[in-house]
Amino acid sequence: MVVKIILIVTLILCGKCDGFPLRFANYYESHMVLQMAPKRANIWGLGTVHHRVDVFIDGKNVSSATVDTHSQWRLLLPAMPKGGPHDIMITSGTENATIHDVLFGDVWICSGQSNMGFTVARLENMSTTISEAQATNGLRIFHVKNIASNKTQREPQIDGSWQHPGNDNVTKTFSAVCLLYALELAPHLNRPIGLVESAWGGTPIQVWSSPDAIDACKHHGATRATPHANSVLWNSMIAPITPMTVTGFIWYQGEANAGHAAAYQCQFTAMINDWRAKFRASSHQNATAKLPFGFVQLAPNANKTIHSGWPDLRWSQTAGYGYVPNPSLSDVFMSVAMDLPDFNSPYGS
Ligand SMILES: *[C@@H]1O[C@H](CO)[C@@H](O)[C@H](O)[C@H]1NC(C)=O
Ligand SMILES: *[C@@H]1O[C@H](CO)[C@@H](O)[C@H](O)[C@H]1NC(C)=O
Ligand SMILES: *[C@@H]1O[C@H](CO)[C@@H](O)[C@H](O)[C@H]1NC(C)=O
Ligand SMILES: *[C@@H]1O[C@H](CO)[C@@H](O)[C@H](O)[C@H]1NC(C)=O
Ligand SMILES: *[C@@H]1O[C@H](CO)[C@@H](O)[C@H](O)[C@H]1NC(C)=O
Ligand SMILES: *[C@@H]1O[C@H](CO)[C@@H](O)[C@H](O)[C@H]1NC(C)=O
Ligand SMILES: *[C@@H]1O[C@H](CO)[C@@H](O)[C@H](O)[C@H]1NC(C)=O
């Protein structure tokens, strides 16, 4: 009788906690770039609760972890030199899964609103850019799907897979700023570069900010984006990728917060600090206290004298200093775009 009850209780409990077939998190895929040394790339996935997961790089057993009560395993790979391709295999009991053609290099997150979302297809010289990207060894792109959520998601929804840029729709609909940034870096760094685009047109900073970052500014006249919209993209498009070890962030956003420059000054600083803290904690990074954060200054969009709106928002992008880095925004860099309008652009400026 007692045995029966224990068995039934166990079955009921395990119905909830048994877990998942062994796998990597959905954005850890073949052809991806993982962060290279001196950092250690954090990898994670799902499995059966309490089971051990062993990880092999090119057949060599490098690390192991135990699946926790949330059916999740995670571990830091050894610091890996740049390059590849590598096979990464996980095994647990009789199960196994492998991702192929994995490179180690720098991983950048590209986020913001429509200017970050502006696609490669809309570039003046699209085919030249695509050819350059195709010719750049070790360049890989990945697009987080645009979706909003009121609840923090464990995994992002994904739009296609990691891939080398090519003359295809995935590349043509990828962020132009993100890709061009990597094309500028690549010849100087001579290492693989992984680009993660997580951007959505027309979005204010509040939707990209975690509840902690929102709270940090509640006494600064911060306004809600629209009712209930705070953190909805943080929840589904940023929080789920915080376990990935990254090099840094680039950001092109601000237009949707025009008219609220004073609040933005607090919100921008708070979001940067919060993203840094959350990525660092979730990916168990111990090497970088302050992940580099780059942003594009809002470019003029009309050839006329404007007294408020974008000019004061630009000022807030520098936390009121007019330059970065500064005491409020350290390890932050700015791409000055004040002199780079294109008033004849068919897509607006
Ligand atoms: C892999 O290495 C771990 C120690 O890191 C060890 O506990 C485990 O038994 C090894 N697994 C296999 C399959 O060799
Ligand atoms: C992985 O699993 C498959 C299917 O169960 C099995 O055929 C294969 O031998 C396993 N590979 C390793 C290295 O354990
Ligand atoms: C596009 O290519 C042409 C010819 O190579 C060049 O003159 C022009 O500056 C390029 N435009 C941009 C925006 O790079
Ligand atoms: C979040 O919840 C509010 C209030 O229930 C609702 O109006 C809104 O549509 C929800 N947003 C999303 C992205 O689900
Ligand atoms: C690529 O996009 C074009 C234009 O939107 C479409 O006609 C074509 O079917 C797409 N191709 C693929 C492979 O999705
Ligand atoms: C990071 O952590 C690893 C192991 O947990 C340790 O060996 C290494 O020294 C740490 N690095 C720094 C910079 O703290
Ligand atoms: C802006 O407008 C002024 C006055 O109409 C004109 O002289 C100038 O060339 C324009 N600048 C650009 C970049 O279009």
Short mmCIF file of C-alpha atoms and ligand atoms in Angstrom, two decimals:
data_model
loop_
_atom_site.label_atom_id
_atom_site.label_comp_id
_atom_site.label_asym_id
_atom_site.label_seq_id
_atom_site.Cartn_x
_atom_site.Cartn_y
_atom_site.Cartn_z
CA MET A 1 0.00 0.00 0.00
CA VAL A 2 2.71 2.47 1.08
CA VAL A 3 4.79 1.47 -1.93
CA LYS A 4 1.77 1.99 -4.17
CA ILE A 5 1.15 5.47 -2.76
CA ILE A 6 4.79 6.40 -3.12
CA LEU A 7 4.70 5.13 -6.69
CA ILE A 8 1.57 7.15 -7.48
CA VAL A 9 2.96 10.29 -5.82
CA THR A 10 6.19 9.83 -7.74
CA LEU A 11 4.31 9.39 -11.00
CA ILE A 12 2.22 12.52 -10.36
CA LEU A 13 5.30 14.55 -9.42
CA CYS A 14 7.31 13.27 -12.33
CA GLY A 15 4.48 13.98 -14.71
CA LYS A 16 5.29 17.60 -13.92
CA CYS A 17 9.02 17.43 -13.49
CA ASP A 18 10.15 14.66 -15.77
CA GLY A 19 11.47 17.11 -18.30
CA PHE A 20 12.13 17.10 -21.97
CA PRO A 21 13.96 15.03 -24.54
CA LEU A 22 17.60 16.08 -24.40
CA ARG A 23 18.30 19.14 -26.53
CA PHE A 24 20.08 22.46 -26.79
CA ALA A 25 18.10 25.69 -26.28
CA ASN A 26 16.45 26.54 -29.62
CA TYR A 27 18.94 29.26 -30.60
CA TYR A 28 21.98 27.06 -30.02
CA GLU A 29 22.16 25.60 -33.49
CA SER A 30 24.50 24.40 -36.19
CA HIS A 31 26.43 27.25 -37.90
CA MET A 32 26.26 29.50 -34.83
CA VAL A 33 29.06 31.57 -33.35
CA LEU A 34 29.83 31.11 -29.66
CA GLN A 35 31.88 33.64 -27.69
CA MET A 36 35.62 32.97 -27.87
CA ALA A 37 38.36 33.26 -25.21
CA PRO A 38 39.15 34.85 -22.86
CA LYS A 39 35.45 34.47 -22.03
CA ARG A 40 33.85 31.07 -21.61
CA ALA A 41 30.70 30.49 -23.66
CA ASN A 42 27.67 29.51 -21.62
CA ILE A 43 25.54 26.80 -23.22
CA TRP A 44 22.22 25.47 -22.01
CA GLY A 45 19.26 23.35 -22.94
CA LEU A 46 16.61 20.99 -21.67
CA GLY A 47 16.66 17.41 -20.46
CA THR A 48 15.35 14.99 -17.85
CA VAL A 49 15.35 16.32 -14.30
CA HIS A 50 18.39 15.24 -12.22
CA HIS A 51 20.06 13.49 -15.17
CA ARG A 52 23.67 14.27 -15.95
CA VAL A 53 24.55 15.88 -19.28
CA ASP A 54 28.07 15.49 -20.70
CA VAL A 55 29.40 17.86 -23.34
CA PHE A 56 31.93 16.97 -26.00
CA ILE A 57 33.74 19.31 -28.36
CA ASP A 58 34.98 17.37 -31.41
CA GLY A 59 34.60 14.15 -29.43
CA LYS A 60 36.50 15.38 -26.37
CA ASN A 61 34.61 15.34 -23.08
CA VAL A 62 34.95 18.92 -21.83
CA SER A 63 32.31 19.44 -19.18
CA SER A 64 29.18 18.11 -17.55
CA ALA A 65 26.11 19.43 -15.76
CA THR A 66 23.00 18.15 -14.02
CA VAL A 67 19.50 18.92 -15.26
CA ASP A 68 17.77 21.09 -12.64
CA THR A 69 14.18 20.89 -11.40
CA HIS A 70 13.10 23.24 -14.21
CA SER A 71 14.34 20.63 -16.72
CA GLN A 72 17.22 22.92 -17.60
CA TRP A 73 20.95 22.24 -17.79
CA ARG A 74 23.65 24.82 -18.35
CA LEU A 75 27.41 24.99 -18.28
CA LEU A 76 30.41 27.04 -19.28
CA LEU A 77 32.58 25.63 -22.03
CA PRO A 78 36.32 25.98 -21.64
CA ALA A 79 37.70 29.25 -23.05
CA MET A 80 38.10 28.45 -26.75
CA PRO A 81 40.46 30.11 -29.23
CA LYS A 82 38.94 31.77 -32.29
CA GLY A 83 37.91 29.67 -35.24
CA GLY A 84 36.39 26.30 -36.00
CA PRO A 85 34.38 24.57 -37.31
CA HIS A 86 33.60 22.44 -34.26
CA ASP A 87 31.00 19.81 -33.45
CA ILE A 88 29.42 20.16 -30.03
CA MET A 89 27.67 17.07 -28.76
CA ILE A 90 25.63 16.58 -25.60
CA THR A 91 24.82 13.17 -24.19
CA SER A 92 22.59 12.11 -21.31
CA GLY A 93 21.88 8.45 -20.68
CA THR A 94 21.07 7.01 -24.08
CA GLU A 95 20.16 10.36 -25.59
CA ASN A 96 22.40 12.67 -27.56
CA ALA A 97 22.25 15.78 -29.74
CA THR A 98 24.90 17.51 -31.81
CA ILE A 99 25.31 20.95 -33.37
CA HIS A 100 27.77 21.17 -36.24
CA ASP A 101 29.96 23.83 -37.82
CA VAL A 102 30.14 25.95 -34.65
CA LEU A 103 32.68 28.79 -34.68
CA PHE A 104 34.20 30.65 -31.74
CA GLY A 105 34.47 34.42 -32.15
CA ASP A 106 32.71 37.59 -31.01
CA VAL A 107 28.94 37.72 -30.55
CA TRP A 108 27.08 41.03 -30.81
CA ILE A 109 23.43 41.79 -30.04
CA CYS A 110 21.83 44.37 -32.38
CA SER A 111 18.66 45.94 -31.02
CA GLY A 112 16.41 48.97 -31.29
CA GLN A 113 13.57 50.20 -33.48
CA SER A 114 13.11 50.62 -37.24
CA ASN A 115 16.55 52.07 -37.88
CA MET A 116 18.09 48.87 -36.55
CA GLY A 117 15.38 46.91 -38.36
CA PHE A 118 16.12 48.73 -41.66
CA THR A 119 16.88 45.84 -43.98
CA VAL A 120 19.84 44.99 -46.16
CA ALA A 121 17.40 44.92 -49.11
CA ARG A 122 16.88 48.68 -48.70
CA LEU A 123 20.57 49.55 -48.90
CA GLU A 124 21.66 51.67 -51.83
CA ASN A 125 24.25 49.07 -52.79
CA MET A 126 22.63 45.91 -51.57
CA SER A 127 24.43 43.54 -53.89
CA THR A 128 27.85 44.98 -53.02
CA THR A 129 27.13 44.57 -49.31
CA ILE A 130 25.88 41.03 -49.79
CA SER A 131 28.97 40.12 -51.82
CA GLU A 132 31.21 41.54 -49.11
CA ALA A 133 29.31 39.63 -46.43
CA GLN A 134 29.52 36.40 -48.44
CA ALA A 135 33.25 36.88 -48.81
CA THR A 136 33.75 37.47 -45.08
CA ASN A 137 34.75 34.17 -43.51
CA GLY A 138 33.23 33.34 -40.19
CA LEU A 139 30.36 35.82 -40.38
CA ARG A 140 27.07 34.35 -39.16
CA ILE A 141 23.67 35.94 -38.64
CA PHE A 142 20.67 35.07 -36.54
CA HIS A 143 17.29 36.82 -36.22
CA VAL A 144 15.10 36.69 -33.10
CA LYS A 145 11.45 36.66 -34.12
CA ASN A 146 9.36 39.76 -33.35
CA ILE A 147 6.92 38.79 -30.67
CA ALA A 148 5.67 40.51 -27.51
CA SER A 149 4.85 38.86 -24.21
CA ASN A 150 3.63 39.87 -20.77
CA LYS A 151 5.58 36.97 -19.27
CA THR A 152 9.29 36.32 -19.33
CA GLN A 153 9.98 33.55 -21.83
CA ARG A 154 12.59 30.87 -21.34
CA GLU A 155 13.39 30.58 -25.05
CA PRO A 156 12.91 33.17 -27.79
CA GLN A 157 10.74 32.46 -30.79
CA ILE A 158 13.08 32.10 -33.69
CA ASP A 159 12.92 33.21 -37.27
CA GLY A 160 15.06 30.92 -39.42
CA SER A 161 18.38 29.54 -38.25
CA TRP A 162 21.96 30.70 -37.84
CA GLN A 163 23.55 31.03 -41.25
CA HIS A 164 26.36 32.57 -43.25
CA PRO A 165 25.02 35.64 -45.10
CA GLY A 166 24.13 34.96 -48.73
CA ASN A 167 22.07 36.22 -51.62
CA ASP A 168 18.88 35.08 -49.90
CA ASN A 169 15.82 36.47 -48.13
CA VAL A 170 17.16 35.86 -44.65
CA THR A 171 20.12 38.09 -45.39
CA LYS A 172 18.04 40.63 -47.32
CA THR A 173 15.66 41.03 -44.40
CA PHE A 174 18.49 41.21 -41.85
CA SER A 175 19.44 44.50 -40.14
CA ALA A 176 21.64 46.61 -42.44
CA VAL A 177 23.27 48.50 -39.56
CA CYS A 178 24.09 45.25 -37.77
CA LEU A 179 25.61 43.65 -40.87
CA LEU A 180 27.55 46.78 -41.90
CA TYR A 181 28.93 47.07 -38.37
CA ALA A 182 30.36 43.55 -38.62
CA LEU A 183 31.76 44.27 -42.09
CA GLU A 184 33.61 47.27 -40.59
CA LEU A 185 35.00 45.19 -37.71
CA ALA A 186 35.85 42.00 -39.58
CA PRO A 187 39.06 43.07 -41.39
CA HIS A 188 40.47 44.56 -38.17
CA LEU A 189 39.65 41.68 -35.88
CA ASN A 190 40.23 38.68 -38.11
CA ARG A 191 37.94 36.39 -36.12
CA PRO A 192 34.43 34.94 -36.56
CA ILE A 193 31.59 37.33 -35.77
CA GLY A 194 28.09 36.24 -34.77
CA LEU A 195 25.28 38.78 -35.12
CA VAL A 196 22.00 38.46 -33.26
CA GLU A 197 19.29 40.84 -34.44
CA SER A 198 16.52 41.50 -31.94
CA ALA A 199 14.81 44.71 -33.08
CA TRP A 200 11.30 46.01 -33.79
CA GLY A 201 10.19 49.16 -35.60
CA GLY A 202 8.35 51.93 -33.76
CA THR A 203 9.15 50.63 -30.29
CA PRO A 204 9.90 52.84 -27.26
CA ILE A 205 12.66 51.99 -24.80
CA GLN A 206 10.22 50.89 -22.08
CA VAL A 207 9.29 47.72 -23.98
CA TRP A 208 12.97 46.67 -24.10
CA SER A 209 13.51 47.39 -20.39
CA SER A 210 13.13 44.79 -17.65
CA PRO A 211 10.84 45.56 -14.70
CA ASP A 212 14.01 46.37 -12.69
CA ALA A 213 15.07 48.99 -15.25
CA ILE A 214 11.53 50.39 -15.33
CA ASP A 215 11.50 50.66 -11.53
CA ALA A 216 14.83 52.46 -11.53
CA CYS A 217 13.17 55.38 -13.33
CA LYS A 218 9.72 55.52 -11.85
CA HIS A 219 10.59 58.72 -9.96
CA HIS A 220 11.92 60.43 -13.08
CA GLY A 221 8.60 61.16 -14.74
CA ALA A 222 8.95 58.02 -16.81
CA THR A 223 5.84 57.29 -18.81
CA ARG A 224 4.46 54.00 -19.94
CA ALA A 225 4.72 53.22 -23.62
CA THR A 226 1.06 52.26 -23.93
CA PRO A 227 -0.93 50.68 -21.13
CA HIS A 228 0.63 47.37 -20.09
CA ALA A 229 3.40 47.59 -22.66
CA ASN A 230 6.38 47.91 -20.31
CA SER A 231 8.91 45.08 -20.72
CA VAL A 232 6.92 43.17 -23.37
CA LEU A 233 9.92 42.80 -25.71
CA TRP A 234 12.38 42.40 -22.87
CA ASN A 235 10.27 39.39 -21.87
CA SER A 236 10.27 37.67 -25.24
CA MET A 237 13.18 39.04 -27.28
CA ILE A 238 15.98 39.89 -24.79
CA ALA A 239 15.56 37.97 -21.51
CA PRO A 240 15.57 34.57 -23.30
CA ILE A 241 18.94 35.32 -24.92
CA THR A 242 20.67 36.63 -21.77
CA PRO A 243 22.19 33.17 -21.12
CA MET A 244 24.32 33.63 -24.23
CA THR A 245 27.84 34.89 -23.57
CA VAL A 246 28.33 37.97 -25.76
CA THR A 247 30.90 40.63 -26.63
CA GLY A 248 28.49 43.58 -26.46
CA PHE A 249 25.50 45.42 -27.85
CA ILE A 250 24.71 47.93 -30.55
CA TRP A 251 21.49 49.95 -30.38
CA TYR A 252 19.64 52.28 -32.76
CA GLN A 253 16.50 53.61 -31.11
CA GLY A 254 15.02 56.81 -29.67
CA GLU A 255 12.56 58.24 -32.18
CA ALA A 256 9.64 56.56 -30.40
CA ASN A 257 10.61 58.33 -27.16
CA ALA A 258 10.82 61.83 -28.68
CA GLY A 259 8.98 64.31 -26.48
CA HIS A 260 10.07 62.48 -23.31
CA ALA A 261 13.74 63.36 -23.24
CA ALA A 262 14.04 63.83 -19.47
CA ALA A 263 12.64 60.36 -18.78
CA TYR A 264 14.78 58.87 -21.57
CA GLN A 265 17.94 60.09 -19.89
CA CYS A 266 17.17 57.88 -16.90
CA GLN A 267 15.68 55.02 -18.93
CA PHE A 268 18.58 54.69 -21.36
CA THR A 269 21.21 54.55 -18.61
CA ALA A 270 19.05 52.19 -16.56
CA MET A 271 18.47 49.81 -19.47
CA ILE A 272 22.17 49.68 -20.38
CA ASN A 273 23.19 48.92 -16.80
CA ASP A 274 20.41 46.38 -16.43
CA TRP A 275 21.17 44.53 -19.68
CA ARG A 276 24.82 44.33 -18.63
CA ALA A 277 23.93 42.97 -15.22
CA LYS A 278 21.38 40.48 -16.54
CA PHE A 279 23.57 39.11 -19.34
CA ARG A 280 26.48 38.83 -16.97
CA ALA A 281 24.47 36.96 -14.36
CA SER A 282 22.61 34.65 -16.75
CA SER A 283 25.69 33.66 -18.70
CA HIS A 284 27.87 33.33 -15.59
CA GLN A 285 30.33 35.75 -17.06
CA ASN A 286 33.10 36.74 -14.77
CA ALA A 287 35.42 38.49 -17.17
CA THR A 288 33.61 41.70 -18.13
CA ALA A 289 31.84 43.91 -15.64
CA LYS A 290 30.64 46.29 -18.31
CA LEU A 291 29.78 44.85 -21.68
CA PRO A 292 30.48 47.43 -24.41
CA PHE A 293 27.33 49.23 -25.54
CA GLY A 294 27.34 51.22 -28.78
CA PHE A 295 24.52 53.34 -30.13
CA VAL A 296 23.73 55.50 -33.13
CA GLN A 297 22.93 59.14 -32.44
CA LEU A 298 19.55 60.02 -33.95
CA ALA A 299 20.17 61.36 -37.44
CA PRO A 300 18.19 64.41 -38.64
CA ASN A 301 15.09 63.34 -40.57
CA ALA A 302 13.97 66.66 -42.04
CA ASN A 303 15.81 69.66 -43.45
CA LYS A 304 14.30 72.21 -41.09
CA THR A 305 15.00 73.90 -37.78
CA ILE A 306 13.69 71.71 -34.95
CA HIS A 307 13.76 72.98 -31.37
CA SER A 308 12.54 69.99 -29.43
CA GLY A 309 11.80 66.34 -29.91
CA TRP A 310 14.87 64.82 -31.46
CA PRO A 311 17.53 67.39 -30.42
CA ASP A 312 16.81 66.96 -26.71
CA LEU A 313 16.44 63.20 -27.13
CA ARG A 314 19.94 63.21 -28.67
CA TRP A 315 21.17 65.04 -25.60
CA SER A 316 19.60 62.37 -23.39
CA GLN A 317 21.34 59.68 -25.43
CA THR A 318 24.53 61.04 -23.85
CA ALA A 319 22.95 61.41 -20.38
CA GLY A 320 23.23 65.18 -20.68
CA TYR A 321 26.98 65.33 -21.34
CA GLY A 322 27.00 65.71 -25.11
CA TYR A 323 29.64 63.00 -25.44
CA VAL A 324 30.29 59.42 -24.40
CA PRO A 325 31.82 57.74 -22.52
CA ASN A 326 31.09 59.91 -19.50
CA PRO A 327 30.59 59.39 -15.76
CA SER A 328 26.99 58.19 -16.30
CA LEU A 329 27.67 56.06 -19.36
CA SER A 330 30.98 54.24 -19.16
CA ASP A 331 32.14 51.72 -21.76
CA VAL A 332 29.56 53.25 -24.12
CA PHE A 333 30.37 54.41 -27.64
CA MET A 334 28.37 56.60 -30.00
CA SER A 335 28.21 56.71 -33.77
CA VAL A 336 27.63 60.38 -34.54
CA ALA A 337 24.98 60.69 -37.27
CA MET A 338 24.13 64.39 -36.97
CA ASP A 339 25.80 65.07 -40.32
CA LEU A 340 24.53 61.96 -42.11
CA PRO A 341 20.92 62.60 -43.10
CA ASP A 342 19.58 61.38 -46.43
CA PHE A 343 16.63 63.67 -47.03
CA ASN A 344 15.98 62.02 -50.40
CA SER A 345 15.74 58.49 -49.06
CA PRO A 346 12.67 56.72 -50.41
CA TYR A 347 12.27 55.14 -46.97
CA GLY A 348 12.32 58.36 -44.95
CA SER A 349 15.57 59.43 -43.37
C1 LIG B 1 32.88 13.44 -18.83
O1 LIG B 1 33.65 14.15 -17.85
C2 LIG B 1 33.03 14.22 -16.59
C3 LIG B 1 33.89 15.07 -15.69
O2 LIG B 1 33.98 16.35 -16.24
C4 LIG B 1 32.82 12.85 -16.01
O3 LIG B 1 32.13 12.93 -14.78
C5 LIG B 1 32.01 12.02 -16.99
O4 LIG B 1 31.93 10.68 -16.53
C6 LIG B 1 32.62 12.03 -18.37
N1 LIG B 1 31.69 11.39 -19.27
C7 LIG B 1 32.04 10.50 -20.19
C8 LIG B 1 30.95 9.93 -21.02
O5 LIG B 1 33.21 10.19 -20.36
C1 LIG B 2 23.30 9.13 -30.51
O1 LIG B 2 21.99 8.60 -30.55
C2 LIG B 2 21.75 7.82 -31.72
C3 LIG B 2 20.27 7.47 -31.74
O2 LIG B 2 19.89 6.92 -30.51
C4 LIG B 2 22.65 6.61 -31.71
O3 LIG B 2 22.43 5.84 -32.88
C5 LIG B 2 24.08 7.08 -31.67
O4 LIG B 2 24.96 5.96 -31.55
C6 LIG B 2 24.32 8.02 -30.50
N1 LIG B 2 25.65 8.56 -30.60
C7 LIG B 2 26.47 8.62 -29.58
C8 LIG B 2 27.83 9.18 -29.85
O5 LIG B 2 26.17 8.25 -28.45
C1 LIG B 3 27.41 52.55 -54.06
O1 LIG B 3 28.35 52.16 -55.03
C2 LIG B 3 28.78 53.21 -55.86
C3 LIG B 3 29.67 52.61 -56.95
O2 LIG B 3 30.64 51.76 -56.38
C4 LIG B 3 29.51 54.24 -55.02
O3 LIG B 3 29.92 55.32 -55.83
C5 LIG B 3 28.56 54.75 -53.93
O4 LIG B 3 29.26 55.62 -53.05
C6 LIG B 3 28.02 53.59 -53.12
N1 LIG B 3 27.01 54.09 -52.19
C7 LIG B 3 27.04 53.80 -50.90
C8 LIG B 3 25.94 54.39 -50.09
O5 LIG B 3 27.91 53.13 -50.39
C1 LIG B 4 -0.52 42.17 -21.73
O1 LIG B 4 -1.62 42.25 -20.83
C2 LIG B 4 -2.51 43.33 -21.10
C3 LIG B 4 -3.56 43.37 -20.01
O2 LIG B 4 -4.15 42.13 -19.85
C4 LIG B 4 -3.09 43.19 -22.50
O3 LIG B 4 -3.91 44.30 -22.79
C5 LIG B 4 -1.96 43.13 -23.51
O4 LIG B 4 -2.47 42.91 -24.81
C6 LIG B 4 -0.99 42.03 -23.16
N1 LIG B 4 0.15 42.10 -24.06
C7 LIG B 4 0.65 41.04 -24.69
C8 LIG B 4 1.82 41.28 -25.56
O5 LIG B 4 0.20 39.92 -24.56
C1 LIG B 5 11.97 35.84 -51.02
O1 LIG B 5 11.21 37.03 -51.01
C2 LIG B 5 10.51 37.27 -52.22
C3 LIG B 5 9.88 38.64 -52.14
O2 LIG B 5 9.23 38.84 -50.94
C4 LIG B 5 9.50 36.14 -52.43
O3 LIG B 5 8.83 36.34 -53.65
C5 LIG B 5 10.24 34.81 -52.45
O4 LIG B 5 9.31 33.77 -52.52
C6 LIG B 5 11.08 34.65 -51.21
N1 LIG B 5 11.88 33.45 -51.34
C7 LIG B 5 11.98 32.56 -50.38
C8 LIG B 5 12.88 31.40 -50.66
O5 LIG B 5 11.40 32.67 -49.31
C1 LIG B 6 36.18 32.97 -14.06
O1 LIG B 6 35.77 31.76 -13.48
C2 LIG B 6 36.62 30.67 -13.73
C3 LIG B 6 36.03 29.39 -13.18
O2 LIG B 6 34.82 29.61 -12.57
C4 LIG B 6 38.01 30.97 -13.12
O3 LIG B 6 38.89 29.91 -13.43
C5 LIG B 6 38.54 32.28 -13.71
O4 LIG B 6 39.75 32.61 -13.08
C6 LIG B 6 37.55 33.40 -13.52
N1 LIG B 6 38.02 34.58 -14.24
C7 LIG B 6 37.93 35.80 -13.74
C8 LIG B 6 38.47 36.89 -14.59
O5 LIG B 6 37.43 36.04 -12.65
C1 LIG B 7 18.49 72.23 -46.59
O1 LIG B 7 17.72 73.35 -46.97
C2 LIG B 7 18.47 74.47 -47.30
C3 LIG B 7 17.53 75.67 -47.50
O2 LIG B 7 16.42 75.29 -48.24
C4 LIG B 7 19.31 74.19 -48.55
O3 LIG B 7 20.11 75.28 -48.89
C5 LIG B 7 20.22 72.99 -48.23
O4 LIG B 7 20.92 72.61 -49.39
C6 LIG B 7 19.40 71.80 -47.73
N1 LIG B 7 20.32 70.77 -47.28
C7 LIG B 7 20.20 69.48 -47.61
C8 LIG B 7 21.25 68.57 -47.06
O5 LIG B 7 19.30 69.05 -48.31
#
